[in-house]
Amino acid sequence: MAQRVRTRRHVAARTSSAPQAGPAARPEARRAGRMNGAQALVEALRREGVEVLFGHPGGASLPIYDALYDAEGIRHILVRHEQVAAHAAVGYARASGRVGVCTATSGPGATNLVTGITDAMMDSAPIVAITGQVPRPVIGNDAFQEADVTGITMPITKYNTLVMRAVDIPRAVHQAFYLARTGRPGPVLVDIPRDVSQELCEPEFPDEIAIPGYRPVTDGSPNQIASALEALAGAQRPIIYAGGGIISAGASAELTALAERTRIPVALTLMGKGAMDETHPLCLSMLGMHGSVYANYAINDADVILAVGVRFDDRVTGRLKDFAPRARFIHIDIDPAEIGKNKPAHIPIVGDARRVLAVMAAQARAPQIDAWWKQINEWRERYPFRYRQREDRVSHQHVCDLLNRLTGGRAIVTTDVGQHQMWMAQWYKCREPRTFITSGGLGAMGFGFPAAMGAKFGCPDKEVIAVVGDGGFMMTIQDLITAAEHGLSLPIFVLNNNALGMVRQWQTFFYRGRLSASVLRNPDFARLGEAFGCRGIRVERPEQVEPALRAALETEGIPCVVDILCDPEENCLPMIPSGQSIAEMILDE
Amino acid sequence: MSEEHHAATISVLVQNAPGVLVRVAGLIRRRGVNIHSLSVGPTEDPKISRMTIVVDTPPDRTESFAKQLRKLVEVLRATAVDGTPTVDRELALIKVNVTPGTRLEIMEIANVFRANIVDLTDRTMSLEVTGRSEKVDAFVSLLTKYGIREMARTGQVTLARGPQNT
Ligand SMILES: Cc1ncc(C[n+]2csc(CCOP(=O)(O)OP(=O)(O)O)c2C)c(N)n1
């Protein structure tokens, strides 16, 4: 115990000595080429083109915050919980295509980032997280606010590093950004002990990158591509199964060109929404657990499947052995480890989706698939997405449908996790890439609203909207103050069913309706929004929906929380129950 | 341990940097696979180490393991070496009980296995044996009846035969 107290005092003493290398000393130090580690960090960030970073300060990151105090061209957005910083960095990255940056202090600050970093890992979002660490002499001693952050984040980062010398910071940062955005993108964490941030050094800022163990393959093998084209040309029931990799690679135009040249239908994953204009006649919308019946039927019956930038996630395939049982698989991915991971690929192609699809689109021959299209169109007509409108209850799907129509599918939409997420996926028809931002792989409640903030900072000139559930919104709602503080024009639509809707749905279907811990008592979200300085609108009746949505979409310079009381009993269909196959799909009859 | 027992060998060249061993071992652990043996040591290039990992995984998963390992930034090369001709060796140090009556007998066994006697007291004998893991296993089992007091094994190291690299 005595030991512990001494450690704390030790840390406190160091904190008070932090201003030593403060602003007064800096201009000269910089001219002399000398600066402290924190200043080197900020300079390195500037050189990476960072304009915005999301973060929350603390003891171990005080030197970094001191350097940020007079950083030119870098805006620090103070969030009220570090999880929000990480989700916002992801929203920023996925909306803008640039690397998102978040920062937190040691210990609890860093552990609060963990959910957001994991989300970035699962959804291959390029973010860099910068964390403060306790000073070098006390690392490993259970110092105050110490956590083994590089240890904790090892499985959830593409790479992480603990920087032990100030002079190494520029290279660590340069590598972090390079790793985050190249190959299969992902999160990279840089952990910097406080005394390293304070240490004076004469850093060099490298332009080159030398990472011998990291060489993403970008050009697909011509032989494999030729085999793929041959398989597609001879196919009778081909389909393209396209995912988030298309968006990361910026391959939407190439995908569309290939589809148009061959008339092969395209089904999108949740992460792939926006990879192709969903109103395009060749696009079959989303497939998978809550995907369209016709996309699922089509992939199930396909004889050749061109899978691009996808990972055969269980939410798409259901029971693996029954997934597309008659198909030959062509699998294109930049990450060799994805190929054959869940389903053996008959024709594997390691490469960048854009480059590979460009070659394919230029060389493809169209198969004879009139009969196939006739079949698909029959399914399309027979099983459209649909919903009931009741006189006394607001339909979730109607709200989603209306948002699609009012924005023309061109707004950037973020969602939280649950039923509303799937309804938005079904009803919001993305017209372009980077317009549908959702926690796909991790399914992290609390993601939607912070991601929208990040997206708005990344794309201030675009319309950004958040659609969230009442459960998930409560997980990160405190940051309404951040959105209000920055005057973000950001409508937040709360599909409020007074329930953890998706949990309630599973309990209804699979647990005999025993609604264990899934019914919520909620605050008045509109008034809560107002308390934070946002505009608040409450919608209780169907006829109020459209005026409220319009009013929210037109609100400028302030976030607008629209609390929409929706049908508390609606279930999200169609649904292929977890671990089952298309034969067990629950239809909406 | 599971019913089916497999041993697949993966040879991994890594940059000699802090935490690499943890990254490699963690990656394997996360997939719920048991590491049978893992040996690390420098190579001809002091900046590069070689790990030879023997894991309990079915052969059809070994390549996917190697692929995951290649994703680690510090991993320069990862090869599933099963199926290619290799030289595999392991070294063991074994301390057995001896009595005046058993000493000669043990020396004879050691002779057959080309094991060296590296330490001797009136009550113990320490032996060093090198070979494929099966040979070491066989040697150990022959010594068991004398009473093995302690044993240390290095785990397998492997190189491909011929001019081709592992
Ligand atoms: C952090 C987290 N905790 C728990 C879950 C499990 N979960 C998935 S959906 C869901 C219900 C979400 O309810 P709500 O936000 O109201 O959205 P709805 O389903 O009603 O649209 C829950 C609890 C999760 N995905 N994330």
PDB file of C-alpha atoms in Angstrom, chain A residues 42-265:
ATOM      1  CA  VAL A  42       1.822  17.376 -33.520  1.00  0.00           C
ATOM      2  CA  GLU A  43       4.224  18.252 -36.303  1.00  0.00           C
ATOM      3  CA  ALA A  44       4.074  14.672 -37.559  1.00  0.00           C
ATOM      4  CA  LEU A  45       0.271  14.767 -37.509  1.00  0.00           C
ATOM      5  CA  ARG A  46       0.329  18.018 -39.437  1.00  0.00           C
ATOM      6  CA  ARG A  47       2.568  16.446 -42.043  1.00  0.00           C
ATOM      7  CA  GLU A  48       0.090  13.602 -42.421  1.00  0.00           C
ATOM      8  CA  GLY A  49      -2.526  16.192 -43.292  1.00  0.00           C
ATOM      9  CA  VAL A  50      -4.543  15.761 -40.105  1.00  0.00           C
ATOM     10  CA  GLU A  51      -7.096  18.533 -39.783  1.00  0.00           C
ATOM     11  CA  VAL A  52      -9.333  17.168 -37.060  1.00  0.00           C
ATOM     12  CA  LEU A  53      -8.749  14.893 -34.134  1.00  0.00           C
ATOM     13  CA  PHE A  54     -11.222  13.698 -31.573  1.00  0.00           C
ATOM     14  CA  GLY A  55     -10.089  13.280 -28.035  1.00  0.00           C
ATOM     15  CA  HIS A  56     -10.232  13.748 -24.334  1.00  0.00           C
ATOM     16  CA  PRO A  57      -7.236  14.828 -22.234  1.00  0.00           C
ATOM     17  CA  GLY A  58      -5.761  13.440 -19.044  1.00  0.00           C
ATOM     18  CA  GLY A  59      -2.567  13.367 -17.024  1.00  0.00           C
ATOM     19  CA  ALA A  60      -0.473  11.260 -19.357  1.00  0.00           C
ATOM     20  CA  SER A  61      -1.486  13.277 -22.387  1.00  0.00           C
ATOM     21  CA  LEU A  62      -1.052  16.745 -20.873  1.00  0.00           C
ATOM     22  CA  PRO A  63       2.149  17.426 -22.820  1.00  0.00           C
ATOM     23  CA  ILE A  64       0.352  16.434 -26.017  1.00  0.00           C
ATOM     24  CA  TYR A  65      -2.503  18.775 -25.187  1.00  0.00           C
ATOM     25  CA  ASP A  66      -0.046  21.513 -24.445  1.00  0.00           C
ATOM     26  CA  ALA A  67       1.465  21.078 -27.888  1.00  0.00           C
ATOM     27  CA  LEU A  68      -2.010  21.040 -29.426  1.00  0.00           C
ATOM     28  CA  TYR A  69      -2.786  24.330 -27.708  1.00  0.00           C
ATOM     29  CA  ASP A  70      -1.069  26.308 -30.412  1.00  0.00           C
ATOM     30  CA  ALA A  71      -1.028  23.787 -33.241  1.00  0.00           C
ATOM     31  CA  GLU A  72      -1.964  25.477 -36.465  1.00  0.00           C
ATOM     32  CA  GLY A  73      -4.372  23.786 -38.815  1.00  0.00           C
ATOM     33  CA  ILE A  74      -5.339  20.984 -36.435  1.00  0.00           C
ATOM     34  CA  ARG A  75      -8.698  21.154 -34.746  1.00  0.00           C
ATOM     35  CA  HIS A  76      -9.125  19.171 -31.594  1.00  0.00           C
ATOM     36  CA  ILE A  77     -12.718  18.176 -30.910  1.00  0.00           C
ATOM     37  CA  LEU A  78     -13.238  17.570 -27.227  1.00  0.00           C
ATOM     38  CA  VAL A  79     -15.628  14.684 -26.746  1.00  0.00           C
ATOM     39  CA  ARG A  80     -17.145  13.672 -23.441  1.00  0.00           C
ATOM     40  CA  HIS A  81     -16.261  10.003 -23.550  1.00  0.00           C
ATOM     41  CA  GLU A  82     -13.330   8.434 -25.359  1.00  0.00           C
ATOM     42  CA  GLN A  83     -15.530   5.788 -26.983  1.00  0.00           C
ATOM     43  CA  VAL A  84     -17.094   8.679 -28.873  1.00  0.00           C
ATOM     44  CA  ALA A  85     -13.659   9.811 -30.033  1.00  0.00           C
ATOM     45  CA  ALA A  86     -12.932   6.424 -31.572  1.00  0.00           C
ATOM     46  CA  HIS A  87     -16.371   6.084 -33.197  1.00  0.00           C
ATOM     47  CA  ALA A  88     -16.131   9.638 -34.496  1.00  0.00           C
ATOM     48  CA  ALA A  89     -12.717   8.873 -35.973  1.00  0.00           C
ATOM     49  CA  VAL A  90     -14.287   5.905 -37.756  1.00  0.00           C
ATOM     50  CA  GLY A  91     -17.207   8.017 -38.988  1.00  0.00           C
ATOM     51  CA  TYR A  92     -14.762  10.632 -40.197  1.00  0.00           C
ATOM     52  CA  ALA A  93     -12.640   8.041 -41.987  1.00  0.00           C
ATOM     53  CA  ARG A  94     -15.462   6.147 -43.599  1.00  0.00           C
ATOM     54  CA  ALA A  95     -17.264   9.272 -44.790  1.00  0.00           C
ATOM     55  CA  SER A  96     -14.219  11.124 -46.081  1.00  0.00           C
ATOM     56  CA  GLY A  97     -11.823   8.354 -47.053  1.00  0.00           C
ATOM     57  CA  ARG A  98      -9.096  10.002 -44.973  1.00  0.00           C
ATOM     58  CA  VAL A  99      -7.496   8.554 -41.854  1.00  0.00           C
ATOM     59  CA  GLY A 100      -9.460   9.407 -38.695  1.00  0.00           C
ATOM     60  CA  VAL A 101      -7.560  10.282 -35.553  1.00  0.00           C
ATOM     61  CA  CYS A 102      -8.527   9.946 -31.913  1.00  0.00           C
ATOM     62  CA  THR A 103      -6.611  10.446 -28.729  1.00  0.00           C
ATOM     63  CA  ALA A 104      -6.965   9.535 -25.087  1.00  0.00           C
ATOM     64  CA  THR A 105      -4.967   9.543 -21.936  1.00  0.00           C
ATOM     65  CA  SER A 106      -3.459   6.452 -20.332  1.00  0.00           C
ATOM     66  CA  GLY A 107      -5.386   3.827 -18.385  1.00  0.00           C
ATOM     67  CA  PRO A 108      -9.125   4.560 -18.367  1.00  0.00           C
ATOM     68  CA  GLY A 109      -8.918   6.952 -21.294  1.00  0.00           C
ATOM     69  CA  ALA A 110      -7.264   4.335 -23.443  1.00  0.00           C
ATOM     70  CA  THR A 111      -9.502   1.496 -22.297  1.00  0.00           C
ATOM     71  CA  ASN A 112     -12.522   3.614 -23.209  1.00  0.00           C
ATOM     72  CA  LEU A 113     -11.257   3.599 -26.785  1.00  0.00           C
ATOM     73  CA  VAL A 114     -11.308  -0.165 -26.983  1.00  0.00           C
ATOM     74  CA  THR A 115     -14.849  -0.610 -28.354  1.00  0.00           C
ATOM     75  CA  GLY A 116     -14.262   1.945 -31.063  1.00  0.00           C
ATOM     76  CA  ILE A 117     -10.921   0.481 -32.058  1.00  0.00           C
ATOM     77  CA  THR A 118     -12.434  -2.984 -32.247  1.00  0.00           C
ATOM     78  CA  ASP A 119     -15.171  -1.646 -34.483  1.00  0.00           C
ATOM     79  CA  ALA A 120     -12.527  -0.120 -36.752  1.00  0.00           C
ATOM     80  CA  MET A 121     -10.694  -3.436 -36.879  1.00  0.00           C
ATOM     81  CA  MET A 122     -13.781  -5.445 -37.749  1.00  0.00           C
ATOM     82  CA  ASP A 123     -14.912  -2.977 -40.406  1.00  0.00           C
ATOM     83  CA  SER A 124     -11.431  -2.201 -41.745  1.00  0.00           C
ATOM     84  CA  ALA A 125     -11.647   1.513 -41.024  1.00  0.00           C
ATOM     85  CA  PRO A 126      -8.398   3.480 -41.215  1.00  0.00           C
ATOM     86  CA  ILE A 127      -7.916   5.235 -37.896  1.00  0.00           C
ATOM     87  CA  VAL A 128      -4.923   6.157 -35.790  1.00  0.00           C
ATOM     88  CA  ALA A 129      -5.349   6.226 -32.018  1.00  0.00           C
ATOM     89  CA  ILE A 130      -2.813   8.116 -29.954  1.00  0.00           C
ATOM     90  CA  THR A 131      -2.716   7.312 -26.289  1.00  0.00           C
ATOM     91  CA  GLY A 132      -0.760   8.753 -23.434  1.00  0.00           C
ATOM     92  CA  GLN A 133       1.105   6.257 -21.276  1.00  0.00           C
ATOM     93  CA  VAL A 134       2.594   6.562 -17.806  1.00  0.00           C
ATOM     94  CA  PRO A 135       6.240   7.695 -17.730  1.00  0.00           C
ATOM     95  CA  ARG A 136       8.875   5.173 -18.745  1.00  0.00           C
ATOM     96  CA  PRO A 137      10.390   4.684 -15.274  1.00  0.00           C
ATOM     97  CA  VAL A 138       7.088   3.454 -13.841  1.00  0.00           C
ATOM     98  CA  ILE A 139       5.811   1.359 -16.760  1.00  0.00           C
ATOM     99  CA  GLY A 140       5.012  -2.086 -15.452  1.00  0.00           C
ATOM    100  CA  ASN A 141       4.762  -0.952 -11.843  1.00  0.00           C
ATOM    101  CA  ASP A 142       0.978  -0.598 -11.750  1.00  0.00           C
ATOM    102  CA  ALA A 143       1.426   3.159 -11.705  1.00  0.00           C
ATOM    103  CA  PHE A 144      -1.582   5.424 -11.320  1.00  0.00           C
ATOM    104  CA  GLN A 145      -3.698   5.159 -14.485  1.00  0.00           C
ATOM    105  CA  GLU A 146      -1.451   2.590 -16.040  1.00  0.00           C
ATOM    106  CA  ALA A 147      -2.909   0.014 -18.372  1.00  0.00           C
ATOM    107  CA  ASP A 148      -1.012  -2.210 -20.762  1.00  0.00           C
ATOM    108  CA  VAL A 149      -2.617  -0.580 -23.751  1.00  0.00           C
ATOM    109  CA  THR A 150      -0.431  -2.101 -26.428  1.00  0.00           C
ATOM    110  CA  GLY A 151      -1.151  -5.480 -24.816  1.00  0.00           C
ATOM    111  CA  ILE A 152      -4.869  -4.854 -24.581  1.00  0.00           C
ATOM    112  CA  THR A 153      -5.168  -3.636 -28.148  1.00  0.00           C
ATOM    113  CA  MET A 154      -2.905  -6.179 -29.776  1.00  0.00           C
ATOM    114  CA  PRO A 155      -5.735  -8.308 -31.154  1.00  0.00           C
ATOM    115  CA  ILE A 156      -7.851  -5.312 -32.146  1.00  0.00           C
ATOM    116  CA  THR A 157      -5.339  -3.257 -34.058  1.00  0.00           C
ATOM    117  CA  LYS A 158      -3.666  -3.783 -37.370  1.00  0.00           C
ATOM    118  CA  TYR A 159      -0.514  -2.664 -35.606  1.00  0.00           C
ATOM    119  CA  ASN A 160       0.388  -0.910 -32.401  1.00  0.00           C
ATOM    120  CA  THR A 161       3.552   0.431 -30.891  1.00  0.00           C
ATOM    121  CA  LEU A 162       4.858   1.861 -27.661  1.00  0.00           C
ATOM    122  CA  VAL A 163       7.269   4.669 -28.496  1.00  0.00           C
ATOM    123  CA  MET A 164      10.168   4.787 -26.074  1.00  0.00           C
ATOM    124  CA  ARG A 165      12.136   7.760 -27.417  1.00  0.00           C
ATOM    125  CA  ALA A 166      10.891  11.163 -28.519  1.00  0.00           C
ATOM    126  CA  VAL A 167      13.094  11.050 -31.557  1.00  0.00           C
ATOM    127  CA  ASP A 168      11.196   7.950 -32.767  1.00  0.00           C
ATOM    128  CA  ILE A 169       7.789   9.635 -32.729  1.00  0.00           C
ATOM    129  CA  PRO A 170       7.807  11.016 -36.292  1.00  0.00           C
ATOM    130  CA  ARG A 171       8.606   7.643 -37.799  1.00  0.00           C
ATOM    131  CA  ALA A 172       6.063   5.857 -35.601  1.00  0.00           C
ATOM    132  CA  VAL A 173       3.369   8.300 -36.678  1.00  0.00           C
ATOM    133  CA  HIS A 174       4.298   8.125 -40.341  1.00  0.00           C
ATOM    134  CA  GLN A 175       4.204   4.328 -40.230  1.00  0.00           C
ATOM    135  CA  ALA A 176       0.923   4.365 -38.324  1.00  0.00           C
ATOM    136  CA  PHE A 177      -0.813   6.412 -40.997  1.00  0.00           C
ATOM    137  CA  TYR A 178       0.714   4.361 -43.771  1.00  0.00           C
ATOM    138  CA  LEU A 179      -0.364   1.081 -42.201  1.00  0.00           C
ATOM    139  CA  ALA A 180      -3.824   2.395 -41.347  1.00  0.00           C
ATOM    140  CA  ARG A 181      -4.710   3.432 -44.873  1.00  0.00           C
ATOM    141  CA  THR A 182      -2.890   0.949 -47.125  1.00  0.00           C
ATOM    142  CA  GLY A 183      -3.582  -2.686 -47.877  1.00  0.00           C
ATOM    143  CA  ARG A 184      -6.592  -3.746 -45.901  1.00  0.00           C
ATOM    144  CA  PRO A 185      -7.167  -0.604 -43.846  1.00  0.00           C
ATOM    145  CA  GLY A 186      -7.471  -0.775 -40.095  1.00  0.00           C
ATOM    146  CA  PRO A 187      -6.732   0.866 -36.767  1.00  0.00           C
ATOM    147  CA  VAL A 188      -3.197   1.568 -35.587  1.00  0.00           C
ATOM    148  CA  LEU A 189      -2.411   2.677 -32.055  1.00  0.00           C
ATOM    149  CA  VAL A 190       0.596   4.708 -30.948  1.00  0.00           C
ATOM    150  CA  ASP A 191       1.207   4.718 -27.210  1.00  0.00           C
ATOM    151  CA  ILE A 192       3.456   7.509 -25.905  1.00  0.00           C
ATOM    152  CA  PRO A 193       4.715   7.658 -22.321  1.00  0.00           C
ATOM    153  CA  ARG A 194       4.350  11.081 -20.795  1.00  0.00           C
ATOM    154  CA  ASP A 195       8.051  11.615 -20.288  1.00  0.00           C
ATOM    155  CA  VAL A 196       8.648  10.725 -23.936  1.00  0.00           C
ATOM    156  CA  SER A 197       6.223  13.493 -24.869  1.00  0.00           C
ATOM    157  CA  GLN A 198       8.264  15.842 -22.704  1.00  0.00           C
ATOM    158  CA  GLU A 199      11.684  14.709 -23.819  1.00  0.00           C
ATOM    159  CA  LEU A 200      13.573  17.164 -25.980  1.00  0.00           C
ATOM    160  CA  CYS A 201      14.889  15.872 -29.254  1.00  0.00           C
ATOM    161  CA  GLU A 202      15.908  16.920 -32.724  1.00  0.00           C
ATOM    162  CA  PRO A 203      13.551  14.840 -34.768  1.00  0.00           C
ATOM    163  CA  GLU A 204      13.690  14.043 -38.425  1.00  0.00           C
ATOM    164  CA  PHE A 205      10.471  13.632 -40.288  1.00  0.00           C
ATOM    165  CA  PRO A 206      10.852  10.771 -42.708  1.00  0.00           C
ATOM    166  CA  ASP A 207       9.018  10.657 -46.028  1.00  0.00           C
ATOM    167  CA  GLU A 208       9.961   7.143 -46.945  1.00  0.00           C
ATOM    168  CA  ILE A 209       8.553   3.999 -45.469  1.00  0.00           C
ATOM    169  CA  ALA A 210      10.517   0.836 -44.858  1.00  0.00           C
ATOM    170  CA  ILE A 211       8.483  -1.982 -43.395  1.00  0.00           C
ATOM    171  CA  PRO A 212      10.002  -5.157 -44.759  1.00  0.00           C
ATOM    172  CA  GLY A 213       7.239  -7.415 -43.435  1.00  0.00           C
ATOM    173  CA  TYR A 214       4.431  -5.427 -45.018  1.00  0.00           C
ATOM    174  CA  ARG A 215       3.901  -5.556 -48.749  1.00  0.00           C
ATOM    175  CA  PRO A 216       0.256  -5.556 -49.776  1.00  0.00           C
ATOM    176  CA  VAL A 217      -0.264  -7.198 -53.147  1.00  0.00           C
ATOM    177  CA  THR A 218      -2.337  -4.902 -55.324  1.00  0.00           C
ATOM    178  CA  ASP A 219      -2.322  -6.336 -58.831  1.00  0.00           C
ATOM    179  CA  GLY A 220      -4.225  -9.563 -59.218  1.00  0.00           C
ATOM    180  CA  SER A 221      -2.542 -12.416 -61.042  1.00  0.00           C
ATOM    181  CA  PRO A 222      -3.409 -12.133 -64.761  1.00  0.00           C
ATOM    182  CA  ASN A 223      -3.845 -15.887 -65.017  1.00  0.00           C
ATOM    183  CA  GLN A 224      -6.289 -15.973 -62.177  1.00  0.00           C
ATOM    184  CA  ILE A 225      -8.162 -13.037 -63.615  1.00  0.00           C
ATOM    185  CA  ALA A 226      -8.382 -14.819 -66.952  1.00  0.00           C
ATOM    186  CA  SER A 227      -9.772 -17.935 -65.262  1.00  0.00           C
ATOM    187  CA  ALA A 228     -12.293 -15.805 -63.413  1.00  0.00           C
ATOM    188  CA  LEU A 229     -13.457 -14.136 -66.602  1.00  0.00           C
ATOM    189  CA  GLU A 230     -13.805 -17.468 -68.268  1.00  0.00           C
ATOM    190  CA  ALA A 231     -15.863 -18.851 -65.403  1.00  0.00           C
ATOM    191  CA  LEU A 232     -18.125 -15.814 -65.487  1.00  0.00           C
ATOM    192  CA  ALA A 233     -18.544 -15.903 -69.261  1.00  0.00           C
ATOM    193  CA  GLY A 234     -19.651 -19.503 -69.105  1.00  0.00           C
ATOM    194  CA  ALA A 235     -21.942 -19.080 -66.138  1.00  0.00           C
ATOM    195  CA  GLN A 236     -25.666 -19.561 -66.302  1.00  0.00           C
ATOM    196  CA  ARG A 237     -26.577 -18.099 -62.941  1.00  0.00           C
ATOM    197  CA  PRO A 238     -23.748 -15.774 -61.946  1.00  0.00           C
ATOM    198  CA  ILE A 239     -23.873 -13.157 -59.225  1.00  0.00           C
ATOM    199  CA  ILE A 240     -21.482 -10.597 -57.808  1.00  0.00           C
ATOM    200  CA  TYR A 241     -21.304 -10.534 -54.019  1.00  0.00           C
ATOM    201  CA  ALA A 242     -19.782  -7.166 -53.179  1.00  0.00           C
ATOM    202  CA  GLY A 243     -18.721  -5.762 -49.843  1.00  0.00           C
ATOM    203  CA  GLY A 244     -16.977  -3.025 -47.948  1.00  0.00           C
ATOM    204  CA  GLY A 245     -13.689  -3.741 -49.702  1.00  0.00           C
ATOM    205  CA  ILE A 246     -15.121  -2.073 -52.808  1.00  0.00           C
ATOM    206  CA  ILE A 247     -15.673   1.099 -50.855  1.00  0.00           C
ATOM    207  CA  SER A 248     -12.254   1.029 -49.200  1.00  0.00           C
ATOM    208  CA  ALA A 249     -10.635   0.502 -52.584  1.00  0.00           C
ATOM    209  CA  GLY A 250     -12.733   3.160 -54.300  1.00  0.00           C
ATOM    210  CA  ALA A 251     -13.812   0.551 -56.826  1.00  0.00           C
ATOM    211  CA  SER A 252     -17.482   1.470 -57.267  1.00  0.00           C
ATOM    212  CA  ALA A 253     -17.099   2.695 -60.836  1.00  0.00           C
ATOM    213  CA  GLU A 254     -15.182  -0.426 -61.813  1.00  0.00           C
ATOM    214  CA  LEU A 255     -17.749  -2.670 -60.146  1.00  0.00           C
ATOM    215  CA  THR A 256     -20.580  -0.935 -61.954  1.00  0.00           C
ATOM    216  CA  ALA A 257     -18.713  -1.112 -65.240  1.00  0.00           C
ATOM    217  CA  LEU A 258     -18.162  -4.835 -64.856  1.00  0.00           C
ATOM    218  CA  ALA A 259     -21.806  -5.414 -63.952  1.00  0.00           C
ATOM    219  CA  GLU A 260     -23.035  -3.321 -66.850  1.00  0.00           C
ATOM    220  CA  ARG A 261     -20.755  -4.988 -69.337  1.00  0.00           C
ATOM    221  CA  THR A 262     -21.767  -8.484 -68.271  1.00  0.00           C
ATOM    222  CA  ARG A 263     -25.293  -7.824 -66.939  1.00  0.00           C
ATOM    223  CA  ILE A 264     -24.401  -9.920 -63.909  1.00  0.00           C
ATOM    224  CA  PRO A 265     -26.572  -9.021 -60.908  1.00  0.00           C
TER     225      PRO A 265
END
